[in-house]
mmCIF file with all atom_site columns, C-alpha atoms in Angstrom:
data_model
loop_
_atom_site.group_PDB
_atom_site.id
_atom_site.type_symbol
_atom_site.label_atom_id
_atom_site.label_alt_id
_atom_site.label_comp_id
_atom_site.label_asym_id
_atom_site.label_entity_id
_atom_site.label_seq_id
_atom_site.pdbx_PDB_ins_code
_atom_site.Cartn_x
_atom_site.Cartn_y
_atom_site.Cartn_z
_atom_site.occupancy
_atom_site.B_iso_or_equiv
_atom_site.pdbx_formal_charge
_atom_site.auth_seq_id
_atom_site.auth_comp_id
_atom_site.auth_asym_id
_atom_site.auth_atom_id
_atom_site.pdbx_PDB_model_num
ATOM 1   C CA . UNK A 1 1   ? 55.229 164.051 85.075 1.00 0.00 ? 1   UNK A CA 1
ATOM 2   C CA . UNK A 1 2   ? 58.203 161.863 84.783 1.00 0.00 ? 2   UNK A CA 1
ATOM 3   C CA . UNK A 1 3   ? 58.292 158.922 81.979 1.00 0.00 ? 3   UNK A CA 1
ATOM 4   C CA . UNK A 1 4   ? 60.340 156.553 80.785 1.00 0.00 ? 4   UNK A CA 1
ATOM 5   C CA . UNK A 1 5   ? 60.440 153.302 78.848 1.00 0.00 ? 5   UNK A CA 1
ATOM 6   C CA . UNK A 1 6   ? 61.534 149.835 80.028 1.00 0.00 ? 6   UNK A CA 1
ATOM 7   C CA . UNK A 1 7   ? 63.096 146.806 78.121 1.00 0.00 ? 7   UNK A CA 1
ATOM 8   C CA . UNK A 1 8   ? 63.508 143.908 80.805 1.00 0.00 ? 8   UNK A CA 1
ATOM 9   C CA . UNK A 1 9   ? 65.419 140.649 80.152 1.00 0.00 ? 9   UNK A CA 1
ATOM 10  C CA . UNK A 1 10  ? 66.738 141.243 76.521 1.00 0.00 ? 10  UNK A CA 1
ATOM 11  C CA . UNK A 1 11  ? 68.630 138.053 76.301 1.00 0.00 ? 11  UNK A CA 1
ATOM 12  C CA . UNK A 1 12  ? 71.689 137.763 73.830 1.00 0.00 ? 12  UNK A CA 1
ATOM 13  C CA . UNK A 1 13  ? 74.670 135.031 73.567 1.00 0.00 ? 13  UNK A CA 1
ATOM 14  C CA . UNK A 1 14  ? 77.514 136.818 73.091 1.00 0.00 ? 14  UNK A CA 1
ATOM 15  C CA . UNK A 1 15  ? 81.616 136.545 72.958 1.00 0.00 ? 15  UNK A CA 1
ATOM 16  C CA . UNK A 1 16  ? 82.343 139.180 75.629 1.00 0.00 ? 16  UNK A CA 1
ATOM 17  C CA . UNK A 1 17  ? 85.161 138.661 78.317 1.00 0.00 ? 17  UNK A CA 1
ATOM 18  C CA . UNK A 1 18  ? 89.318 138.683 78.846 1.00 0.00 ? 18  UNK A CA 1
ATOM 19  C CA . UNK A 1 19  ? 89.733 134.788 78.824 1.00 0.00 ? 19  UNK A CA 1
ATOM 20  C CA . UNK A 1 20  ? 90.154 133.433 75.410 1.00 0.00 ? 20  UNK A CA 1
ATOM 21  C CA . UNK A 1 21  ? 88.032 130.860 76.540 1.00 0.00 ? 21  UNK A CA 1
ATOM 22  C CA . UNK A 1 22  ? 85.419 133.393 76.524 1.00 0.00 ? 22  UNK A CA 1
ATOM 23  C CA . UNK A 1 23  ? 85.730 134.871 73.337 1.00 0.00 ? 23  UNK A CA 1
ATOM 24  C CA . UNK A 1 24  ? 85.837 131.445 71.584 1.00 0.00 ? 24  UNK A CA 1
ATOM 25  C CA . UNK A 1 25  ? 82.946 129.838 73.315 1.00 0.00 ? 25  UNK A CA 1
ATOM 26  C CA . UNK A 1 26  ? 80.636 132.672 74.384 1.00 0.00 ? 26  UNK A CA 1
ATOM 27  C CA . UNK A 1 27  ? 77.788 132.894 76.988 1.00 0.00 ? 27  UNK A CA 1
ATOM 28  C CA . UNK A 1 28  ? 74.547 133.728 78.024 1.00 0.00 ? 28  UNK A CA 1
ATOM 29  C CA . UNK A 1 29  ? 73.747 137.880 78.987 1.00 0.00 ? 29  UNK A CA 1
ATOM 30  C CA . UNK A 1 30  ? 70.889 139.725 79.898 1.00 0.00 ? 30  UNK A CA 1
ATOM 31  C CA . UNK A 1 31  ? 70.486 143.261 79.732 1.00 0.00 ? 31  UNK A CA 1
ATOM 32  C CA . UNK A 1 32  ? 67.839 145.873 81.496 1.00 0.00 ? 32  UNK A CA 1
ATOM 33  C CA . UNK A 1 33  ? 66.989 149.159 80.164 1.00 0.00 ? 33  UNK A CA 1
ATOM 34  C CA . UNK A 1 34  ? 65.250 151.870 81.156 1.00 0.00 ? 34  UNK A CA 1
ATOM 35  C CA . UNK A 1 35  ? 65.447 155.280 78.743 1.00 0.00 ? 35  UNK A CA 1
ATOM 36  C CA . UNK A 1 36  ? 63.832 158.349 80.083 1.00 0.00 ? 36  UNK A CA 1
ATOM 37  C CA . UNK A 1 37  ? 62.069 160.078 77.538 1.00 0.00 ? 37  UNK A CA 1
ATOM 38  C CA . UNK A 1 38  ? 58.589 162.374 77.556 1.00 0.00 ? 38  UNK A CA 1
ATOM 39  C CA . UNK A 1 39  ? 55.542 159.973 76.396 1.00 0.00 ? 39  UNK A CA 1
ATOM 40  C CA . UNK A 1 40  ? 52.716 162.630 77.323 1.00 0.00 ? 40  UNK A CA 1
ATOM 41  C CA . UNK A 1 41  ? 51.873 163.226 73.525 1.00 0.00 ? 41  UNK A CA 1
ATOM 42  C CA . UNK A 1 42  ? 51.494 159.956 72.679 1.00 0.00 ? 42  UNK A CA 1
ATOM 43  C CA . UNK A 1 43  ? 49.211 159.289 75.949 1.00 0.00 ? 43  UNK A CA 1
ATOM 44  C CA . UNK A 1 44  ? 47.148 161.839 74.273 1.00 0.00 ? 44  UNK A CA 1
ATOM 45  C CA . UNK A 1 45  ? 47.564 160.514 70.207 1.00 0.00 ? 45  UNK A CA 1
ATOM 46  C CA . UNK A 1 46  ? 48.058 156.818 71.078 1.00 0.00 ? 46  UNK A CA 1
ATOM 47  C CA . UNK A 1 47  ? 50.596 157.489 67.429 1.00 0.00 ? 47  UNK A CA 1
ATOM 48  C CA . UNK A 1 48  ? 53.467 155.242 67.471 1.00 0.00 ? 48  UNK A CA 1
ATOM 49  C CA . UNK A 1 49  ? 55.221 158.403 66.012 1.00 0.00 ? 49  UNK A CA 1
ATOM 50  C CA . UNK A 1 50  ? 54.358 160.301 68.901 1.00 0.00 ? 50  UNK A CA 1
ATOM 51  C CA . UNK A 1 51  ? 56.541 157.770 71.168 1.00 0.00 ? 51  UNK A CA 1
ATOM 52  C CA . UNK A 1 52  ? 60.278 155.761 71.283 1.00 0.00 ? 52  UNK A CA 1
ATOM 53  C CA . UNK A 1 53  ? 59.866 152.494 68.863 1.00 0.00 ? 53  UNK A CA 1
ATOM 54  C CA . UNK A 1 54  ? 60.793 149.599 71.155 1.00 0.00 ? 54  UNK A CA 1
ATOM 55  C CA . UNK A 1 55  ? 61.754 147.649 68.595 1.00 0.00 ? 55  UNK A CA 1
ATOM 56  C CA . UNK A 1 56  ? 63.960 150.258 67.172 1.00 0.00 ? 56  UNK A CA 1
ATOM 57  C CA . UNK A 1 57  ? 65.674 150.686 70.432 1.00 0.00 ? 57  UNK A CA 1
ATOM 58  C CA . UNK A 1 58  ? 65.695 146.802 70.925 1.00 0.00 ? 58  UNK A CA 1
ATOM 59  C CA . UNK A 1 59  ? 67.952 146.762 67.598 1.00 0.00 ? 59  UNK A CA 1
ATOM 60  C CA . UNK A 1 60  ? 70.782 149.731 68.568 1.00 0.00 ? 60  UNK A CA 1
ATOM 61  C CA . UNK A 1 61  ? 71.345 147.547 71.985 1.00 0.00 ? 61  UNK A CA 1
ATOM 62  C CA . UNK A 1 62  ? 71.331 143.867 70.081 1.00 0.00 ? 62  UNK A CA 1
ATOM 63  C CA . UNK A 1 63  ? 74.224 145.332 67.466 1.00 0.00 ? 63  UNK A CA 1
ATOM 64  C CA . UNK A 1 64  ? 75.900 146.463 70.011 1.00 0.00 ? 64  UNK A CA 1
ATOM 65  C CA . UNK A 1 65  ? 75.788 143.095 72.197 1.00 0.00 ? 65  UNK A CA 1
ATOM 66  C CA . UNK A 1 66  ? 77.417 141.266 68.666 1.00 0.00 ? 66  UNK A CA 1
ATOM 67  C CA . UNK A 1 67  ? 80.615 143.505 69.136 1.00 0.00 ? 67  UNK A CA 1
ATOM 68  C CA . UNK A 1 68  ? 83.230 141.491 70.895 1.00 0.00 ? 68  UNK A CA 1
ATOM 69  C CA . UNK A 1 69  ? 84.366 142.963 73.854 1.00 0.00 ? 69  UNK A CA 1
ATOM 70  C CA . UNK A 1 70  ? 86.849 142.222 76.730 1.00 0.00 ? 70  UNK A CA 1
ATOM 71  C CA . UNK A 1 71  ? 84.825 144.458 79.295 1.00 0.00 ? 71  UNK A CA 1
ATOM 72  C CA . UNK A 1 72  ? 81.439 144.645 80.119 1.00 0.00 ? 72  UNK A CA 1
ATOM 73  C CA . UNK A 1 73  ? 82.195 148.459 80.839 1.00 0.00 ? 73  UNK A CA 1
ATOM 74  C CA . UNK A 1 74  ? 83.243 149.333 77.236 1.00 0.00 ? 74  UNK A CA 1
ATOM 75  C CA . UNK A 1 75  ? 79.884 147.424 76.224 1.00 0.00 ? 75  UNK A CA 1
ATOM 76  C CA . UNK A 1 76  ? 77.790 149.093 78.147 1.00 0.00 ? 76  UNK A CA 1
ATOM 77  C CA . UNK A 1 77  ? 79.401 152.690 76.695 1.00 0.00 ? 77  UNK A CA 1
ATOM 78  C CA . UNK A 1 78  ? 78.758 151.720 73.279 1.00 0.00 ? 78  UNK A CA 1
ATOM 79  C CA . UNK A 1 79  ? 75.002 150.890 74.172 1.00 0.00 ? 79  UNK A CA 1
ATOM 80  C CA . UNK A 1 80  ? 74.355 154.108 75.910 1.00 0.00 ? 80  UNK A CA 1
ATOM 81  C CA . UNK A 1 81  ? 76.473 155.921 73.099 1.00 0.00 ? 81  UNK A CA 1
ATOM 82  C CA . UNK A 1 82  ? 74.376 154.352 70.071 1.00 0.00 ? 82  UNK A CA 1
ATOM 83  C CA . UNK A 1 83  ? 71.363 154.933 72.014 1.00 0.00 ? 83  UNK A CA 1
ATOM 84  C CA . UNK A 1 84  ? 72.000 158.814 72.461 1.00 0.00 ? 84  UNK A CA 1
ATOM 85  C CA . UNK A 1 85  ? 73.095 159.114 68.862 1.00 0.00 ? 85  UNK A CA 1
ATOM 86  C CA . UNK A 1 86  ? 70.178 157.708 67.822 1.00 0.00 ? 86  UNK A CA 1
ATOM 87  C CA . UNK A 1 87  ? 67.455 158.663 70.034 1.00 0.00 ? 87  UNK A CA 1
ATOM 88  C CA . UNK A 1 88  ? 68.301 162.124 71.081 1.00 0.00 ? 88  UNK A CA 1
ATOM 89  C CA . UNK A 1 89  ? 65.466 162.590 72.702 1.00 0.00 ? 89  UNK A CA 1
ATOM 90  C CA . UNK A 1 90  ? 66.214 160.499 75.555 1.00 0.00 ? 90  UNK A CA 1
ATOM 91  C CA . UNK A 1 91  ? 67.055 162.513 78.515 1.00 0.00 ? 91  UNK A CA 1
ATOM 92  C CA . UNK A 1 92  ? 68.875 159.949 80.528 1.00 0.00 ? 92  UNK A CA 1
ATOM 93  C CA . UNK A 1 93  ? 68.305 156.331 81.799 1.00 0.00 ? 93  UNK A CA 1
ATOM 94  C CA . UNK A 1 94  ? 69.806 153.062 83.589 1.00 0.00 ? 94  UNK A CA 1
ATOM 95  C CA . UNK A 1 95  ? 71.312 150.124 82.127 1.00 0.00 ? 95  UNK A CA 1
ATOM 96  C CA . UNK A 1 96  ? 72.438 147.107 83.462 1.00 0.00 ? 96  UNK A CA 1
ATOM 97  C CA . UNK A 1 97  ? 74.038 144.408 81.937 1.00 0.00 ? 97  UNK A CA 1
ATOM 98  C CA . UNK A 1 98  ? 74.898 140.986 83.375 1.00 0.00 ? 98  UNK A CA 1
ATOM 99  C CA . UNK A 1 99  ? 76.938 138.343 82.040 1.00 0.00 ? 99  UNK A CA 1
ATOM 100 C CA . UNK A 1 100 ? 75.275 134.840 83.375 1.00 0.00 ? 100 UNK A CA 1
ATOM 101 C CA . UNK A 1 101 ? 77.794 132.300 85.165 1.00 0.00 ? 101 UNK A CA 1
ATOM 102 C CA . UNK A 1 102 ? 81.418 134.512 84.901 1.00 0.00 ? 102 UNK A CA 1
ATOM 103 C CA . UNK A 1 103 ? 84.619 132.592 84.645 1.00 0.00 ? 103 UNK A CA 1
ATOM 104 C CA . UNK A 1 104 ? 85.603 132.972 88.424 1.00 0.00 ? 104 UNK A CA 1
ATOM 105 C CA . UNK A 1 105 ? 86.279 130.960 91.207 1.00 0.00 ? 105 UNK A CA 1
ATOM 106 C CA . UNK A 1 106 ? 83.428 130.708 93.506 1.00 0.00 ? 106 UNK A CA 1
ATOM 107 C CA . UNK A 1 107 ? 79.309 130.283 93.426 1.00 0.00 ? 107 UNK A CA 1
ATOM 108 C CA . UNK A 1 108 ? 78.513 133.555 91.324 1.00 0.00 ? 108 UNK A CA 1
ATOM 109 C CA . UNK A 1 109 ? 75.591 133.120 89.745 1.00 0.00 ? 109 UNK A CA 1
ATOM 110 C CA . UNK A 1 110 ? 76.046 136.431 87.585 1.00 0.00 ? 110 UNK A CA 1
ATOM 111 C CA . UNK A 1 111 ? 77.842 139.854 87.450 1.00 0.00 ? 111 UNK A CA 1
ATOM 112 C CA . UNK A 1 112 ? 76.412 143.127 86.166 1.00 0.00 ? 112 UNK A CA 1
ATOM 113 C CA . UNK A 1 113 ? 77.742 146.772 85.102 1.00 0.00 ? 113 UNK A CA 1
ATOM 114 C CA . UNK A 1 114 ? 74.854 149.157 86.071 1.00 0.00 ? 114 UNK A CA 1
ATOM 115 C CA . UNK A 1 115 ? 75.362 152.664 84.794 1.00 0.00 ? 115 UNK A CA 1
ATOM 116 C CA . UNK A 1 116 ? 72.770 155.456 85.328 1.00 0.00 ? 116 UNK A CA 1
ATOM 117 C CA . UNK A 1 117 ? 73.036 158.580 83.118 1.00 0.00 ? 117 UNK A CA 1
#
């Protein structure tokens, strides 16, 4: 049996991006994550100590969303890095995160970084 846990739509405002502009005025970013993990013992215990705390995991991506950073690339490492420090027993996962209306010329409603390890 395969298992994981989701967090959909965590919504931050954050200061992220290469133009100054960016880093003085912020904007709006989602991120999606999904942590493999095994949950069978707490299907059987229904004990939260049995599982991942959401909230827990919630809080290691939110710190890492208040870290300035130029590239949505180097946030997305620290997120997966934080998580696997703290939460070794997460086998893998996907996370995406998108930065809402980016500073480019065109009709872009968003652009993401998706990395799956």
């Amino acid at each position: 049996m395969k298992t994981a846990i989701q967090l959909g739509n965590m919504r931050f405002y954050a200061f992220h991006g290469v133009n100054e502009q960016e880093n003085r005025v912020g904007n709006n970013y989602t991120v999606q994550l999904t942590v493999k993990a095994s949950l069978k013992q707490a299907m059987l215990t229904d004990d939260i100590s049995d599982t991942l705390n959401y909230a827990e995991l919630y809080e290691t991506v939110r710190k890492e969303m208040e870290i300035p950073s130029r590239l949505l690339e180097h946030v997305a490492g620290r997120i997966i890095l934080s998580i696997q420090n703290r939460f070794p027993e997460i086998k893998g996962g996907k996370l995406t995160v998108t930065k809402e209306k980016p500073p480019i010329s065109g009709d872009v409603e968003s652009a993401s970084v998706v990395i799956k390890w």
